[in-house]
Short mmCIF file of C-alpha atoms in Angstrom, two decimals:
data_model
loop_
_atom_site.label_atom_id
_atom_site.label_comp_id
_atom_site.label_asym_id
_atom_site.label_seq_id
_atom_site.Cartn_x
_atom_site.Cartn_y
_atom_site.Cartn_z
CA MET W 1 -3.39 -25.86 4.77
CA SER W 2 -1.51 -24.45 7.34
CA MET W 3 -1.27 -21.19 9.00
CA LYS W 4 1.94 -20.74 7.76
CA SER W 5 0.89 -21.25 4.14
CA LYS W 6 -2.32 -19.01 4.62
CA TYR W 7 0.03 -16.40 5.72
CA LYS W 8 2.39 -16.55 2.93
CA THR W 9 -0.73 -16.92 0.60
CA VAL W 10 -2.19 -13.57 1.85
CA HIS W 11 0.74 -11.58 1.59
CA PHE W 12 2.11 -12.73 -1.72
CA ILE W 13 -1.48 -12.18 -3.02
CA LEU W 14 -1.65 -8.44 -1.86
CA LEU W 15 1.85 -7.89 -3.20
CA LEU W 16 0.86 -9.63 -6.63
CA SER W 17 -2.52 -7.66 -6.40
CA PHE W 18 -0.14 -4.23 -6.07
CA PHE W 19 2.42 -4.70 -8.72
CA ILE W 20 0.93 -6.95 -11.58
CA GLY W 21 -1.72 -3.95 -11.32
CA ILE W 22 -5.11 -5.75 -10.25
CA THR W 23 -7.43 -2.97 -9.68
CA SER W 24 -9.48 -3.16 -12.72
CA ASN W 25 -13.83 -2.64 -12.19
CA ALA W 26 -13.89 -4.85 -15.34
CA TYR W 27 -12.24 -7.89 -13.84
CA THR W 28 -14.38 -7.68 -10.37
CA GLN W 29 -16.81 -9.77 -12.50
CA LYS W 30 -15.07 -12.96 -11.62
CA SER W 31 -15.50 -13.43 -7.81
CA THR W 32 -13.57 -16.04 -6.96
CA HIS W 33 -10.20 -14.81 -7.91
CA VAL W 34 -8.34 -12.06 -6.68
CA SER W 35 -9.66 -8.98 -8.42
CA HIS W 36 -8.20 -5.66 -9.81
CA VAL W 37 -10.97 -3.24 -7.57
CA LYS W 38 -10.85 0.30 -8.81
CA SER W 39 -9.66 2.87 -6.02
CA ASP W 40 -8.02 6.23 -6.03
CA SER W 41 -5.88 5.23 -2.99
CA ILE W 42 -3.38 2.54 -2.11
CA ALA W 43 -4.96 2.00 1.05
CA GLN W 44 -8.26 0.95 -0.11
CA ASP W 45 -7.07 -1.16 -3.01
CA SER W 46 -5.37 -3.26 -0.26
CA VAL W 47 -8.49 -3.29 2.04
CA LEU W 48 -10.76 -4.48 -1.13
CA ALA W 49 -7.71 -7.01 -2.04
CA LYS W 50 -7.74 -8.66 1.70
CA LYS W 51 -11.31 -9.38 1.35
CA ALA W 52 -10.60 -11.07 -2.42
CA VAL W 53 -8.02 -13.23 -0.55
CA LEU W 54 -10.11 -14.37 1.76
CA ASP W 55 -12.54 -15.79 -1.01
CA THR W 56 -9.30 -16.90 -2.92
CA LEU W 57 -7.84 -18.77 0.28
CA LYS W 58 -11.19 -20.75 0.42
CA ASN W 59 -10.61 -21.84 -3.04
CA ALA W 60 -7.17 -22.85 -3.07
CA LYS W 61 -5.42 -25.99 -3.10
CA THR W 62 -1.68 -27.07 -1.98
CA VAL W 63 0.43 -27.74 -4.60
CA SER W 64 3.84 -29.17 -4.74
CA PHE W 65 6.63 -26.88 -5.95
CA GLU W 66 6.60 -28.17 -9.64
CA GLU W 67 3.08 -28.32 -9.84
CA VAL W 68 1.71 -25.86 -12.62
CA VAL W 69 -1.56 -24.97 -13.12
CA LEU W 70 -1.82 -25.55 -17.13
CA PRO W 71 -0.29 -28.82 -18.46
CA VAL W 72 3.67 -29.06 -17.76
CA LYS W 73 5.56 -28.11 -20.98
CA PRO W 74 8.84 -26.61 -21.42
CA ILE W 75 8.85 -22.27 -20.86
CA VAL W 76 10.11 -20.90 -24.30
CA ILE W 77 11.30 -17.53 -22.79
CA ASP W 78 9.34 -14.55 -24.71
CA GLN W 79 7.21 -16.51 -26.81
CA ILE W 80 4.25 -14.71 -27.64
CA VAL W 81 0.97 -16.11 -26.03
CA ALA W 82 -1.44 -13.38 -26.99
CA VAL W 83 -1.57 -10.56 -29.62
CA ILE W 84 -4.10 -7.62 -28.88
CA GLY W 85 -4.11 -4.62 -31.10
CA ASN W 86 -0.63 -3.85 -32.42
CA LYS W 87 0.54 -5.29 -28.63
CA LYS W 88 2.05 -8.36 -27.67
CA ILE W 89 1.68 -10.45 -24.42
CA LYS W 90 5.03 -12.79 -23.85
CA LEU W 91 4.83 -15.81 -22.21
CA SER W 92 7.38 -14.45 -19.95
CA GLU W 93 5.22 -11.88 -18.26
CA VAL W 94 2.63 -14.44 -17.39
CA GLU W 95 5.53 -16.94 -15.99
CA ALA W 96 7.31 -14.12 -14.39
CA GLN W 97 4.18 -13.83 -11.80
CA ALA W 98 3.34 -17.46 -11.85
CA THR W 99 7.11 -18.43 -10.73
CA ASN W 100 7.23 -15.72 -8.31
CA MET W 101 3.81 -17.06 -7.06
CA ARG W 102 5.14 -20.38 -6.66
CA LEU W 103 8.60 -19.75 -5.23
CA GLN W 104 6.76 -17.36 -2.43
CA MET W 105 4.05 -19.58 -1.06
CA THR W 106 2.62 -23.41 -1.38
CA THR W 107 -0.98 -22.57 -2.52
CA SER W 108 -2.27 -21.84 -5.88
CA THR W 109 -5.80 -21.48 -7.45
CA ASP W 110 -6.78 -23.62 -10.48
CA ASP W 111 -6.65 -20.67 -12.73
CA LEU W 112 -3.90 -18.58 -11.93
CA ARG W 113 -1.96 -18.31 -15.30
CA CYS W 114 -5.56 -17.65 -16.74
CA ASP W 115 -6.20 -14.77 -14.40
CA ILE W 116 -2.95 -13.07 -15.06
CA LEU W 117 -3.13 -13.64 -18.88
CA GLU W 118 -6.87 -11.96 -18.89
CA GLN W 119 -5.78 -9.10 -16.68
CA LEU W 120 -2.62 -8.31 -18.94
CA LEU W 121 -5.27 -8.46 -21.91
CA ILE W 122 -7.23 -5.95 -20.27
CA SER W 123 -4.59 -3.56 -19.04
CA ASN W 124 -3.35 -3.61 -22.64
CA LEU W 125 -6.97 -2.89 -23.99
CA TYR W 126 -7.02 0.25 -21.72
CA ALA W 127 -3.42 1.17 -23.18
CA LEU W 128 -4.70 0.99 -26.67
CA GLN W 129 -7.40 3.32 -25.59
CA ALA W 130 -5.04 5.63 -23.83
CA GLU W 131 -3.03 6.02 -27.08
CA GLU W 132 -5.85 7.05 -28.99
CA ASP W 133 -6.98 9.32 -26.35
CA SER W 134 -3.31 10.48 -25.96
CA ILE W 135 -3.36 9.54 -22.43
CA ASN W 136 0.28 9.38 -20.93
CA VAL W 137 1.88 8.52 -17.41
CA SER W 138 5.03 10.23 -16.33
CA ASP W 139 8.39 8.72 -15.04
CA ASN W 140 7.86 11.06 -12.06
CA GLU W 141 4.28 9.39 -11.46
CA VAL W 142 5.35 5.96 -11.77
CA ASP W 143 7.95 6.66 -9.53
CA SER W 144 6.00 8.30 -6.81
CA GLU W 145 3.39 5.62 -7.01
CA LEU W 146 6.58 2.87 -6.89
CA GLU W 147 7.69 5.01 -3.62
CA ALA W 148 3.94 4.96 -2.06
CA ARG W 149 3.47 1.13 -2.57
CA ILE W 150 6.95 0.16 -1.25
CA ARG W 151 6.00 2.47 1.90
CA TYR W 152 2.79 1.10 2.55
CA PHE W 153 3.89 -2.51 2.03
CA THR W 154 6.80 -1.78 4.23
CA GLU W 155 4.36 -0.87 6.86
CA GLN W 156 2.37 -3.89 6.51
CA MET W 157 5.39 -6.15 6.76
CA GLY W 158 7.13 -4.13 9.45
CA SER W 159 9.99 -3.16 7.78
CA ARG W 160 11.85 -2.72 4.39
CA GLU W 161 13.82 -5.73 5.34
CA LYS W 162 11.26 -8.07 6.11
CA LEU W 163 9.54 -6.80 2.46
CA GLU W 164 13.46 -7.48 1.11
CA ALA W 165 13.38 -10.87 2.68
CA PHE W 166 9.72 -11.85 1.43
CA TYR W 167 10.84 -11.18 -2.09
CA GLN W 168 14.23 -12.35 -1.84
CA LYS W 169 15.64 -8.97 -3.75
CA SER W 170 16.51 -5.42 -2.64
CA ILE W 171 14.15 -2.34 -2.88
CA LEU W 172 15.53 -0.98 -6.18
CA GLU W 173 15.44 -4.63 -7.52
CA ILE W 174 11.46 -4.99 -6.65
CA LYS W 175 11.19 -1.29 -8.19
CA GLU W 176 12.81 -2.09 -11.45
CA GLU W 177 10.89 -5.22 -12.09
CA ASN W 178 7.79 -3.47 -10.94
CA ARG W 179 8.39 -0.35 -12.93
CA GLU W 180 6.36 -1.17 -16.34
CA LEU W 181 3.79 -3.18 -14.36
CA ILE W 182 3.15 0.11 -12.38
CA ARG W 183 3.18 2.18 -15.34
CA ILE W 184 0.38 -0.12 -17.01
CA SER W 185 -1.80 -0.06 -13.62
CA LEU W 186 -1.60 3.69 -13.65
CA VAL W 187 -2.77 4.19 -17.57
CA SER W 188 -5.85 1.53 -16.43
CA ARG W 189 -6.70 3.41 -13.16
CA THR W 190 -6.91 6.44 -15.28
CA MET W 191 -8.82 5.10 -18.39
CA GLU W 192 -11.19 3.50 -15.40
CA ARG W 193 -11.77 7.17 -14.30
CA LYS W 194 -12.30 8.43 -17.80
CA ILE W 195 -14.75 5.79 -18.52
CA THR W 196 -16.97 6.11 -15.70
CA GLU W 197 -16.56 9.57 -14.71
CA ASP W 198 -20.03 10.24 -15.95
CA VAL W 199 -21.40 7.77 -13.73
CA LYS W 200 -24.10 8.88 -10.82
CA VAL W 201 -26.86 7.27 -9.18
CA THR W 202 -29.74 9.04 -7.56
CA PRO W 203 -31.39 8.40 -4.10
CA SER W 204 -34.23 6.64 -5.99
CA GLU W 205 -31.60 4.48 -7.69
CA VAL W 206 -30.26 3.73 -4.13
CA ARG W 207 -33.41 2.80 -2.94
CA ARG W 208 -33.79 0.36 -6.12
CA PHE W 209 -30.67 -1.26 -6.01
CA PHE W 210 -31.33 -1.71 -2.04
CA GLY W 211 -34.71 -3.16 -3.04
CA SER W 212 -33.30 -5.47 -5.69
CA MET W 213 -31.29 -7.40 -3.23
CA ASP W 214 -32.75 -10.94 -1.52
CA ARG W 215 -32.79 -11.00 2.00
CA ASP W 216 -29.40 -13.02 1.86
CA SER W 217 -27.91 -10.67 -0.19
CA VAL W 218 -28.19 -7.69 2.42
CA PRO W 219 -24.80 -7.16 3.64
CA LEU W 220 -23.95 -7.59 7.32
CA VAL W 221 -22.14 -4.23 8.50
CA PRO W 222 -19.54 -5.51 11.11
CA THR W 223 -18.83 -3.30 14.07
CA GLU W 224 -17.87 0.03 13.64
CA TYR W 225 -15.77 2.66 15.32
CA GLN W 226 -14.76 6.01 15.66
CA LEU W 227 -12.03 6.83 17.57
CA GLY W 228 -9.87 9.95 19.06
CA VAL W 229 -6.25 9.52 19.97
CA ILE W 230 -3.80 11.77 21.86
CA VAL W 231 -0.43 11.40 21.26
CA LYS W 232 2.84 11.87 23.07
CA LYS W 233 6.44 11.90 21.92
CA PRO W 234 9.25 11.06 24.21
CA LYS W 235 11.63 14.26 24.75
CA ILE W 236 15.17 13.43 23.64
CA SER W 237 17.59 14.65 25.79
CA ARG W 238 20.63 17.16 24.61
CA THR W 239 23.12 14.91 25.70
CA GLU W 240 21.58 11.91 23.09
CA MET W 241 21.11 14.41 20.58
CA ASN W 242 25.22 15.22 20.70
CA LEU W 243 25.72 11.66 20.84
CA ALA W 244 23.98 10.95 17.56
CA LYS W 245 25.60 14.03 15.67
CA GLN W 246 29.19 13.07 17.07
CA GLN W 247 28.61 9.40 15.72
CA ILE W 248 27.70 10.58 12.17
CA THR W 249 30.69 13.33 11.94
CA GLU W 250 32.92 10.48 12.98
CA LEU W 251 31.67 8.74 10.23
CA ARG W 252 31.93 11.63 7.65
CA THR W 253 35.63 11.82 8.41
CA ARG W 254 36.10 8.11 7.97
CA ILE W 255 34.47 8.65 4.26
CA GLU W 256 36.74 11.58 3.81
CA LYS W 257 39.59 9.59 4.64
CA GLY W 258 38.80 6.71 2.12
CA GLU W 259 36.61 4.57 3.90
CA SER W 260 34.18 3.30 1.62
CA PHE W 261 30.54 5.14 1.93
CA ALA W 262 28.66 2.17 0.99
CA ALA W 263 30.29 -0.26 3.71
CA LEU W 264 29.70 2.72 6.12
CA ALA W 265 26.09 2.51 5.38
CA GLY W 266 25.47 -1.16 5.77
CA LEU W 267 27.22 -0.90 9.04
CA TYR W 268 25.83 1.97 10.81
CA SER W 269 23.26 3.43 8.80
CA GLU W 270 19.57 3.57 10.51
CA ASP W 271 17.62 3.77 7.68
CA PRO W 272 16.57 0.11 7.11
CA GLY W 273 15.03 0.72 3.49
CA SER W 274 18.63 1.88 2.42
CA ARG W 275 20.99 0.21 4.47
CA ARG W 276 21.40 -3.18 2.52
CA THR W 277 22.08 -1.13 -0.82
CA GLY W 278 24.76 1.12 0.74
CA GLY W 279 22.55 3.73 1.63
CA ASP W 280 21.37 4.35 -1.99
CA VAL W 281 17.65 5.53 -1.76
CA GLY W 282 17.25 5.83 -5.82
CA PHE W 283 16.08 8.46 -7.85
CA GLY W 284 13.92 11.20 -6.06
CA GLU W 285 12.17 14.49 -7.06
CA ARG W 286 11.42 17.89 -5.37
CA GLY W 287 8.45 17.35 -2.77
CA MET W 288 9.47 13.50 -1.97
CA TRP W 289 12.25 14.11 0.69
CA ALA W 290 12.17 15.92 3.68
CA SER W 291 13.07 19.76 2.99
CA GLU W 292 16.27 19.65 4.54
CA PHE W 293 17.41 16.66 3.10
CA GLU W 294 15.90 17.75 -0.57
CA SER W 295 17.52 21.03 -0.49
CA MET W 296 21.10 19.39 0.08
CA ALA W 297 20.33 16.95 -2.43
CA PHE W 298 19.63 19.15 -5.35
CA SER W 299 22.60 21.64 -4.23
CA LEU W 300 25.42 18.87 -4.39
CA LYS W 301 27.43 18.03 -7.34
CA VAL W 302 27.34 14.59 -8.27
CA GLY W 303 30.06 12.71 -6.12
CA GLU W 304 30.28 15.51 -3.45
CA LEU W 305 29.89 14.67 0.30
CA SER W 306 27.44 16.81 2.38
CA PRO W 307 28.04 18.37 5.52
CA VAL W 308 25.92 16.72 8.41
CA ILE W 309 22.38 17.79 7.86
CA GLU W 310 19.55 17.50 10.71
CA THR W 311 15.84 16.54 9.35
CA ASN W 312 12.70 14.85 11.65
CA PHE W 313 14.47 11.78 10.91
CA GLY W 314 17.77 12.40 12.44
CA PHE W 315 20.99 13.37 11.21
CA HIS W 316 22.37 12.77 7.73
CA ILE W 317 25.27 12.66 5.43
CA LEU W 318 24.59 12.10 1.73
CA GLU W 319 26.15 12.00 -1.73
CA VAL W 320 24.66 12.48 -5.05
CA LEU W 321 25.50 9.50 -7.32
CA GLU W 322 23.54 10.52 -10.31
CA ARG W 323 21.28 13.35 -12.01
CA LYS W 324 18.68 12.82 -14.86
CA GLY W 325 16.57 16.16 -15.81
CA GLU W 326 14.75 17.12 -12.28
CA ARG W 327 15.54 13.85 -10.88
CA VAL W 328 18.54 12.99 -8.31
CA ARG W 329 20.06 9.85 -7.14
CA VAL W 330 21.25 9.67 -3.45
CA ARG W 331 22.77 7.75 -1.05
CA HIS W 332 22.91 8.41 2.56
CA ILE W 333 23.47 7.66 6.15
CA LEU W 334 21.24 8.32 8.64
CA ILE W 335 21.74 8.29 12.63
CA ARG W 336 19.03 8.77 14.68
CA PRO W 337 18.85 10.64 18.41
CA LYS W 338 17.07 8.03 20.67
CA PRO W 339 15.37 9.03 23.92
CA GLY W 340 16.65 7.34 26.86
CA THR W 341 15.00 4.69 29.03
CA ALA W 342 14.00 7.39 31.57
CA ASP W 343 12.57 9.55 28.75
CA LEU W 344 10.34 6.94 27.66
CA MET W 345 9.18 5.92 31.00
CA ARG W 346 8.23 9.79 31.82
CA ALA W 347 6.21 9.93 28.43
CA GLN W 348 4.49 7.13 29.30
CA LYS W 349 3.70 7.75 32.73
CA GLU W 350 2.41 11.07 31.81
CA LEU W 351 0.08 9.67 29.31
CA ASP W 352 -1.37 7.35 31.63
CA SER W 353 -1.94 10.37 33.66
CA VAL W 354 -3.71 11.87 30.82
CA SER W 355 -6.16 8.72 30.66
CA SER W 356 -7.15 8.89 34.49
CA LEU W 357 -7.81 12.79 34.06
CA ILE W 358 -10.20 11.82 31.45
CA ARG W 359 -11.77 8.92 33.18
CA ASN W 360 -12.29 11.05 36.25
CA ASN W 361 -14.22 13.61 33.83
CA THR W 362 -11.20 16.40 35.16
CA PHE W 363 -10.71 16.94 31.21
CA THR W 364 -13.17 16.24 28.37
CA PHE W 365 -11.15 14.32 25.36
CA GLN W 366 -11.46 17.06 23.20
CA GLU W 367 -10.21 19.30 26.20
CA ALA W 368 -6.86 17.05 26.82
CA VAL W 369 -6.25 16.57 23.04
CA LYS W 370 -5.64 20.35 23.32
CA VAL W 371 -3.33 20.61 26.15
CA PHE W 372 -1.46 17.24 26.09
CA SER W 373 -1.39 16.08 22.41
CA ASP W 374 2.00 16.55 20.47
CA GLU W 375 -0.23 15.72 17.19
CA ALA W 376 -3.22 18.38 17.83
CA GLY W 377 -2.55 20.34 15.13
CA ARG W 378 -2.01 17.36 12.49
CA GLN W 379 -5.22 15.78 13.23
CA ALA W 380 -8.15 18.12 13.72
CA ASP W 381 -9.91 17.65 17.30
CA GLY W 382 -7.72 14.28 17.93
CA ILE W 383 -9.49 12.03 15.16
CA TYR W 384 -7.65 8.89 14.45
CA LEU W 385 -8.06 8.06 11.07
CA SER W 386 -7.82 4.50 9.61
CA PRO W 387 -4.51 3.78 8.30
CA MET W 388 -5.78 1.62 5.52
CA THR W 389 -8.52 3.61 4.19
CA ARG W 390 -7.76 7.27 5.75
CA LYS W 391 -11.31 7.67 6.78
CA PRO W 392 -12.66 8.55 10.44
CA ALA W 393 -15.20 5.52 10.41
CA TYR W 394 -13.75 1.98 10.03
CA ALA W 395 -14.57 -1.65 10.83
CA ALA W 396 -12.04 -3.88 12.92
CA GLU W 397 -10.20 -5.12 9.70
CA GLU W 398 -9.32 -1.26 8.93
CA ILE W 399 -7.47 -0.37 11.95
CA GLU W 400 -4.21 -1.74 13.38
CA PRO W 401 -4.31 -5.00 15.46
CA ILE W 402 -2.78 -3.52 18.20
CA VAL W 403 -5.51 -0.85 18.52
CA PHE W 404 -8.15 -2.97 17.78
CA PHE W 405 -7.24 -5.27 20.95
CA ALA W 406 -7.15 -2.33 23.25
CA ILE W 407 -10.50 -0.89 22.08
CA GLU W 408 -12.59 -4.05 21.30
CA LYS W 409 -14.26 -4.47 24.88
CA LEU W 410 -14.67 -0.60 25.49
CA MET W 411 -17.98 1.37 25.35
CA GLU W 412 -18.64 4.53 23.83
CA GLY W 413 -17.02 7.29 26.13
CA GLU W 414 -14.27 4.95 27.83
CA VAL W 415 -10.42 5.52 27.15
CA THR W 416 -7.26 3.09 26.88
CA HIS W 417 -4.14 3.48 28.87
CA ALA W 418 -0.80 4.65 27.16
CA LEU W 419 0.01 2.17 24.06
CA ASN W 420 3.52 2.35 22.39
CA PHE W 421 4.19 2.66 18.89
CA GLN W 422 6.77 3.82 16.17
CA ASP W 423 6.21 7.05 14.63
CA GLU W 424 6.35 6.48 11.19
CA ALA W 425 8.12 9.63 10.15
CA THR W 426 11.07 9.75 12.32
CA GLY W 427 11.05 5.59 13.64
CA GLN W 428 10.79 6.95 17.16
CA MET W 429 9.08 5.26 20.06
CA CYS W 430 6.23 6.93 20.85
CA PHE W 431 2.89 6.65 23.03
CA ARG W 432 -0.85 7.10 22.39
CA LEU W 433 -4.32 6.80 23.98
CA PHE W 434 -7.47 6.06 22.30
CA TYR W 435 -10.78 7.26 23.20
CA VAL W 436 -13.84 5.66 21.75
CA ILE W 437 -16.20 8.34 20.27
CA LYS W 438 -18.55 5.82 18.56
CA LYS W 439 -19.15 2.13 18.42
CA VAL W 440 -22.17 0.90 16.16
CA SER W 441 -22.93 -2.87 16.69
CA PRO W 442 -22.90 -5.44 13.61
CA HIS W 443 -26.36 -5.09 11.80
CA LYS W 444 -27.96 -5.84 8.44
CA ALA W 445 -27.69 -2.79 6.33
CA ASN W 446 -30.38 -0.65 6.07
CA LEU W 447 -31.17 2.70 4.21
CA VAL W 448 -31.59 4.64 7.43
CA ASP W 449 -28.20 3.91 9.39
CA ASP W 450 -26.18 2.72 6.03
CA TYR W 451 -27.25 5.24 3.30
CA ASP W 452 -23.50 5.92 2.63
CA ARG W 453 -22.28 2.48 2.43
CA LEU W 454 -25.34 1.54 0.17
CA TYR W 455 -25.15 4.40 -1.99
CA ASN W 456 -21.03 3.43 -2.64
CA MET W 457 -22.69 -0.25 -3.48
CA ALA W 458 -24.84 1.21 -5.76
CA LEU W 459 -22.29 3.38 -7.44
CA GLN W 460 -19.87 0.86 -7.76
CA GLN W 461 -22.23 -1.49 -9.36
CA ALA W 462 -23.27 1.45 -11.74
CA ARG W 463 -19.45 1.75 -12.73
CA ASN W 464 -18.84 -1.91 -12.85
CA ASP W 465 -22.09 -2.31 -15.42
CA LYS W 466 -20.33 0.38 -17.65
CA MET W 467 -16.83 -0.68 -17.30
CA SER W 468 -18.40 -4.17 -18.43
CA SER W 469 -20.29 -2.55 -21.38
CA TRP W 470 -17.47 -0.60 -22.26
CA MET W 471 -15.09 -3.72 -22.29
CA LYS W 472 -17.38 -5.86 -24.29
CA ASN W 473 -17.79 -3.47 -26.88
CA LYS W 474 -13.82 -2.57 -26.99
CA ILE W 475 -12.87 -6.06 -27.22
CA THR W 476 -15.51 -6.45 -30.67
CA GLN W 477 -13.67 -3.58 -32.25
CA THR W 478 -9.86 -4.99 -31.46
CA TYR W 479 -7.77 -7.78 -32.72
CA VAL W 480 -7.28 -10.24 -30.39
CA ARG W 481 -5.56 -13.58 -30.64
CA LEU W 482 -5.04 -16.00 -28.19
CA MET W 483 -1.68 -19.03 -28.66
CA GLY W 484 -1.76 -22.51 -27.91
CA ASP W 485 -3.49 -23.46 -24.15
CA TYR W 486 -4.15 -19.98 -23.41
CA ALA W 487 -6.97 -20.12 -26.07
CA LYS W 488 -8.49 -22.56 -23.44
CA CYS W 489 -9.11 -20.35 -20.45
CA ALA W 490 -12.06 -19.75 -18.98
CA PHE W 491 -11.94 -16.52 -19.27
CA THR W 492 -14.46 -13.47 -17.78
CA TYR W 493 -14.57 -11.89 -21.11
CA GLN W 494 -15.29 -13.41 -24.83
CA TRP W 495 -11.94 -12.47 -26.41
CA LYS W 496 -11.77 -13.57 -29.87
CA MET W 497 -9.16 -15.86 -31.23
#
């Protein structure tokens, strides 16, 4: 398999694992397929999904565009392939996911459609229980989850434009096509928490869990890091601020004179996520946007053009397109003030000087954070958190590649030079340096050094056992019928026919 094919495979499976809702503990029993792993955070879902992807790639085979996993037959849209309780699963639901994977990459696992169908069965089983327990997921929760997942994958792909190019759809189209899948995923997550909320493990159970492992099963703990970070943001000159404000004021004047808002947004807006949709950012609710943006959005009438406003992102003009209760649909144009070359060089040089001061013991790292960092208040003591797990200790794959390459050969107490990065909040080029607080060498897990890791493994196993037991029992109480070739699938669970 080519590296290009593997790249496409990894990224699409990650996307599929989020948008089809593959996060069920009950599904982790099938270790060779992409699993639905329980997590309360998007980032943690992705870390576990990536590990599952590596296993998937080992068993993947190259297929042509025309090949399918089940025997090739004409597709009858909306043919029912399974019934579970009072819910029907249609062939089009399964085919939509399988077709996406064939269109986006050149590899496939042997049981792709069977895996997709079983996950849909599991999700609908959760939905049935949720209905019995009167558990609902609101539109606002779905919208928030969609926004969060789009933001996360935008970071992984590099930009919203790259995400749209990968999907060959606009952000709005991606959201709408996956809205119901996200709803099902949220219901599943809620039900999993409810079913396993009383599961606990004691220290003696952790010791028994560890003792029950054969020697080859004891996990190898990779090199683990704890890092500190100091951030320096270039100061933008008043001249650059005035230029940005003048540019957006001129755009507002052109709109007032009759030019198309959408056309100007497509040409000039510096928000890559909404530029291709004419500035349309979709529906939002209070708390989702910058306070100045939100205040203006909820004060405007439908069709009214706002004055120029300033946020941490830059200067905006916006227009309300639609209102639905406490939600509002907005389009905007963003112009970002940009630091000049001299501003960037000055910030980089200043941070390199800070690095030298730490190396020369003029300042301790903790002192340097308080004196020099532009984000000291945001991250206590300058502790760097993994962007994937939001934890202060992490393996190499849980930190940004550029950061790992910079600290890979450093020892505890050593510091990098200034590294550039793009601030996710403002899109501005900034600089940061990293300090190695702690570095733990690879080793076999043990109860002394890795108790927390082993505790989590034991707890996860206990939750998996509880979910598996619940699932098997629930299936026996639920009407299930599988149609056609899907009745021949080798599922994880014994679904009745």
